[in-house]
Coordinates of C-alpha atoms in Angstrom, one line a residue:
X1 CA 155.4 161.5 54.3
X2 CA 152.7 159.5 56.1
X3 CA 153.9 157.5 59.1
X4 CA 154.1 153.8 58.6
X5 CA 151.1 152.0 60.2
X6 CA 151.7 149.0 62.4
X7 CA 150.3 145.8 61.0
X8 CA 147.0 144.6 62.6
X9 CA 146.9 141.1 64.2
X10 CA 145.6 138.4 61.9
X11 CA 141.8 137.9 62.1
X12 CA 142.1 134.2 62.6
X13 CA 144.2 134.7 65.7
X14 CA 141.7 137.0 67.2
X15 CA 138.9 134.6 66.4
X16 CA 140.8 131.7 68.1
X17 CA 141.3 133.8 71.3
X18 CA 137.5 134.5 71.3
X19 CA 136.7 130.8 70.9
X20 CA 139.0 129.9 73.8
X21 CA 137.3 132.5 76.0
X22 CA 133.9 131.2 74.9
X23 CA 134.9 127.6 75.7
X24 CA 136.3 128.5 79.1
X25 CA 133.1 130.5 79.9
X26 CA 130.9 127.5 78.9
X27 CA 132.9 125.2 81.1
X28 CA 132.6 127.5 84.0
X29 CA 128.8 127.8 83.4
X30 CA 128.5 124.0 83.3
X31 CA 130.4 123.6 86.6
X32 CA 128.2 126.3 88.2
X33 CA 125.1 124.5 87.0
X34 CA 126.4 121.1 88.3
X35 CA 127.1 122.6 91.7
X36 CA 123.6 124.1 91.8
X37 CA 122.0 120.8 90.9
X38 CA 124.0 119.0 93.6
X39 CA 122.9 121.6 96.2
X40 CA 119.3 121.1 95.2
X41 CA 119.4 117.2 95.5
X42 CA 117.5 116.1 98.6
X43 CA 119.7 114.7 101.3
X44 CA 119.1 111.0 102.3
X45 CA 120.1 111.7 105.9
X46 CA 118.4 113.9 108.6
X47 CA 118.7 117.6 108.1
X48 CA 121.9 119.1 109.7
X49 CA 121.3 121.1 113.0
X50 CA 121.2 124.9 112.5
X51 CA 122.5 125.5 116.0
X52 CA 124.9 123.9 118.5
X53 CA 122.2 122.5 120.9
X54 CA 118.6 121.6 120.5
X55 CA 117.2 119.1 123.1
X56 CA 113.6 118.2 122.5
X57 CA 111.1 120.3 124.5
X58 CA 108.7 118.4 126.9
X59 CA 105.9 116.9 124.9
X60 CA 102.6 118.5 125.6
X61 CA 99.4 119.1 123.7
X62 CA 100.5 119.4 120.0
X63 CA 99.9 122.8 118.6
X64 CA 102.3 122.5 115.6
X65 CA 103.2 119.5 113.5
X66 CA 106.8 119.6 112.2
X67 CA 109.6 117.3 111.1
X68 CA 111.2 116.7 114.4
X69 CA 110.7 118.3 117.8
X70 CA 110.7 121.9 119.0
X71 CA 113.8 123.0 120.9
X72 CA 114.0 123.9 124.5
X73 CA 114.8 127.4 125.5
X74 CA 118.6 127.6 125.3
X75 CA 118.8 129.1 128.8
X76 CA 117.1 125.9 130.2
X77 CA 119.4 123.4 128.5
X78 CA 121.2 121.1 131.0
X79 CA 123.8 118.4 130.9
X80 CA 121.1 115.9 131.9
X81 CA 119.5 116.4 128.5
X82 CA 122.4 114.6 127.0
X83 CA 122.5 111.5 129.3
X84 CA 120.2 108.5 129.4
X85 CA 120.1 105.2 131.4
X86 CA 117.4 103.6 129.2
X87 CA 119.9 101.0 127.8
X88 CA 121.4 100.0 131.2
X89 CA 119.3 97.0 132.0
X90 CA 118.5 93.8 130.0
X91 CA 115.0 93.5 128.6
X92 CA 112.4 90.8 129.3
X93 CA 113.1 87.8 127.1
X94 CA 110.4 85.6 128.6
X95 CA 108.3 85.6 125.4
X96 CA 107.7 83.5 122.3
X97 CA 110.7 84.9 120.5
X98 CA 112.9 84.8 123.6
X99 CA 114.2 88.3 122.8
X100 CA 113.8 92.0 123.8
X101 CA 114.5 95.1 121.7
X102 CA 114.6 98.6 123.2
X103 CA 114.9 101.5 120.8
X104 CA 115.6 105.0 122.2
X105 CA 114.8 107.9 119.9
X106 CA 114.6 111.7 120.3
X107 CA 111.1 111.2 121.8
X108 CA 112.7 109.4 124.8
X109 CA 116.1 111.1 124.9
X110 CA 115.9 114.9 124.4
X111 CA 119.6 115.3 123.6
X112 CA 119.2 113.3 120.3
X113 CA 116.9 115.9 118.8
X114 CA 118.4 117.3 115.5
X115 CA 121.4 115.0 115.8
X116 CA 120.2 112.4 113.3
X117 CA 120.8 109.5 115.7
X118 CA 118.9 106.9 117.8
X119 CA 120.1 103.9 119.8
X120 CA 118.9 100.4 120.6
X121 CA 119.6 97.5 122.9
X122 CA 118.8 93.9 122.0
X123 CA 118.8 91.0 124.4
X124 CA 118.6 87.4 123.2
X125 CA 118.1 84.4 125.4
X126 CA 119.4 81.1 124.2
X127 CA 117.8 80.4 120.8
X128 CA 116.2 83.8 120.9
X129 CA 115.7 85.8 117.7
X130 CA 114.6 89.1 116.2
X131 CA 112.3 88.5 113.3
X132 CA 113.1 90.1 109.9
X133 CA 112.3 93.8 109.9
X134 CA 113.6 97.0 108.4
X135 CA 114.1 100.7 109.2
X136 CA 112.8 102.8 106.4
X137 CA 114.7 105.9 107.4
X138 CA 118.0 104.6 108.8
X139 CA 121.0 102.3 108.5
X140 CA 121.9 100.4 111.6
X141 CA 125.4 99.6 113.0
X142 CA 125.2 96.8 115.5
X143 CA 127.9 96.0 118.1
X144 CA 127.9 92.7 120.0
X145 CA 128.6 93.4 123.6
X146 CA 128.7 89.7 124.6
X147 CA 127.5 86.4 123.2
X148 CA 127.4 84.7 119.8
X149 CA 124.9 86.1 117.3
X150 CA 124.1 85.2 113.7
X151 CA 123.1 88.4 111.9
X152 CA 122.1 89.0 108.3
X153 CA 120.1 91.0 105.8
X154 CA 118.5 90.4 102.4
X155 CA 119.0 92.8 99.5
X156 CA 116.5 93.7 96.7
X157 CA 117.9 90.8 94.6
X158 CA 117.0 88.3 97.3
X159 CA 120.7 87.7 98.2
X160 CA 121.4 86.8 101.8
X161 CA 124.4 88.5 103.6
X162 CA 125.0 86.7 106.9
X163 CA 127.8 86.4 109.4
X164 CA 128.4 84.8 112.8
X165 CA 129.4 87.6 115.3
X166 CA 131.1 87.3 118.6
X167 CA 132.2 89.7 121.4
X168 CA 133.3 93.1 120.0
X169 CA 132.2 92.4 116.4
X170 CA 130.3 95.0 114.4
X171 CA 127.8 94.4 111.6
X172 CA 126.0 97.0 109.4
X173 CA 122.4 96.7 108.2
X174 CA 121.9 99.0 105.1
X175 CA 118.9 101.3 105.2
X176 CA 115.5 99.9 104.3
X177 CA 116.7 96.3 103.9
X178 CA 115.1 93.4 105.8
X179 CA 117.5 92.1 108.6
X180 CA 117.5 89.8 111.5
X181 CA 119.6 88.3 114.3
X182 CA 119.6 85.0 116.2
X183 CA 121.4 83.9 119.3
X184 CA 123.7 81.1 118.2
X185 CA 125.4 80.6 121.6
X186 CA 124.6 78.8 124.9
X187 CA 123.9 81.9 127.0
X188 CA 122.4 85.4 126.9
X189 CA 123.6 87.6 124.1
X190 CA 123.4 91.4 124.1
X191 CA 123.9 93.9 121.2
X192 CA 123.9 97.7 121.1
X193 CA 123.0 99.6 117.9
X194 CA 123.3 103.1 116.6
X195 CA 120.9 104.2 113.8
X196 CA 121.5 107.3 111.7
X197 CA 118.0 108.9 112.2
X198 CA 116.3 110.3 115.2
X199 CA 113.2 108.5 114.1
X200 CA 114.3 105.4 112.1
X201 CA 110.9 103.6 112.1
X202 CA 110.4 99.9 112.2
X203 CA 108.6 97.8 109.6
X204 CA 108.0 94.2 110.6
X205 CA 106.4 91.8 108.1
X206 CA 105.5 89.3 110.7
X207 CA 104.1 91.9 113.0
X208 CA 101.9 93.3 110.2
X209 CA 100.6 90.1 108.8
X210 CA 100.4 87.8 111.8
X211 CA 99.0 90.1 114.5
X212 CA 96.8 88.1 116.9
X213 CA 93.1 88.1 115.8
X214 CA 93.8 88.9 112.2
X215 CA 92.2 86.9 109.4
X216 CA 95.7 85.9 108.1
X217 CA 96.7 84.6 111.5
X218 CA 93.5 82.6 111.9
X219 CA 93.7 81.1 108.5
X220 CA 97.4 80.2 109.1
X221 CA 96.6 78.5 112.4
X222 CA 93.7 76.7 110.9
X223 CA 95.9 75.5 108.1
X224 CA 98.7 74.3 110.4
X225 CA 96.2 72.5 112.6
X226 CA 94.6 70.7 109.7
X227 CA 98.0 69.8 108.4
X228 CA 99.0 68.3 111.7
X229 CA 95.6 66.5 112.0
X230 CA 96.2 65.0 108.5
X231 CA 99.6 63.8 109.4
X232 CA 98.3 62.3 112.6
X233 CA 95.6 60.4 110.8
X234 CA 98.1 59.2 108.2
X235 CA 100.4 58.0 111.0
X236 CA 97.5 56.1 112.8
X237 CA 96.4 54.4 109.6
X238 CA 99.9 53.3 108.7
X239 CA 100.3 51.6 112.1

């Protein structure tokens, strides 16, 4: 007598298990692809350092052009590479804008190299101002050391974001947006800023368009003078 054969599992059940395995494999593949795409997306910040320390080497005759500065020999790195006094003293505000802005980057402060940071000090005499400008490679976080400052920025929709800041207040200027600050108090105002790039760059509309000796500047001055002359003539004739 032949032994009784065990019944085989139903084909539909086996097919369901295979479909489940296929679906889980597809989901895993999609997750892997997504992770790969995220890893290939360019970073908007500076590249992360590949070693603990990398102060900028002394600048000599350029032999190699690279994104950043060459590192010093690790054996010659000193604590002084990470200290600066460039922001200790107030800048000269005896100028048309009654302001001074001192930006310190990795080119001036070796310890900033590869750290993705730079710093700035801004001094504003009474009624002093910093004209609208932008930093194409960095956001800026500004701390008011003392004084009263009106700070603001304009977004791509021409909306103005503006606040009055006092001692200890902090204001953030998003990367690439035009921003400004004005001394709204009755004495000297000082702010310190940190920017998240070792070379943030500065783009100034006024500085580019109205540089002394440019055609735009000459035409603007001529137009203003003619406008004033016209007003003066109209005032004399009305007397």
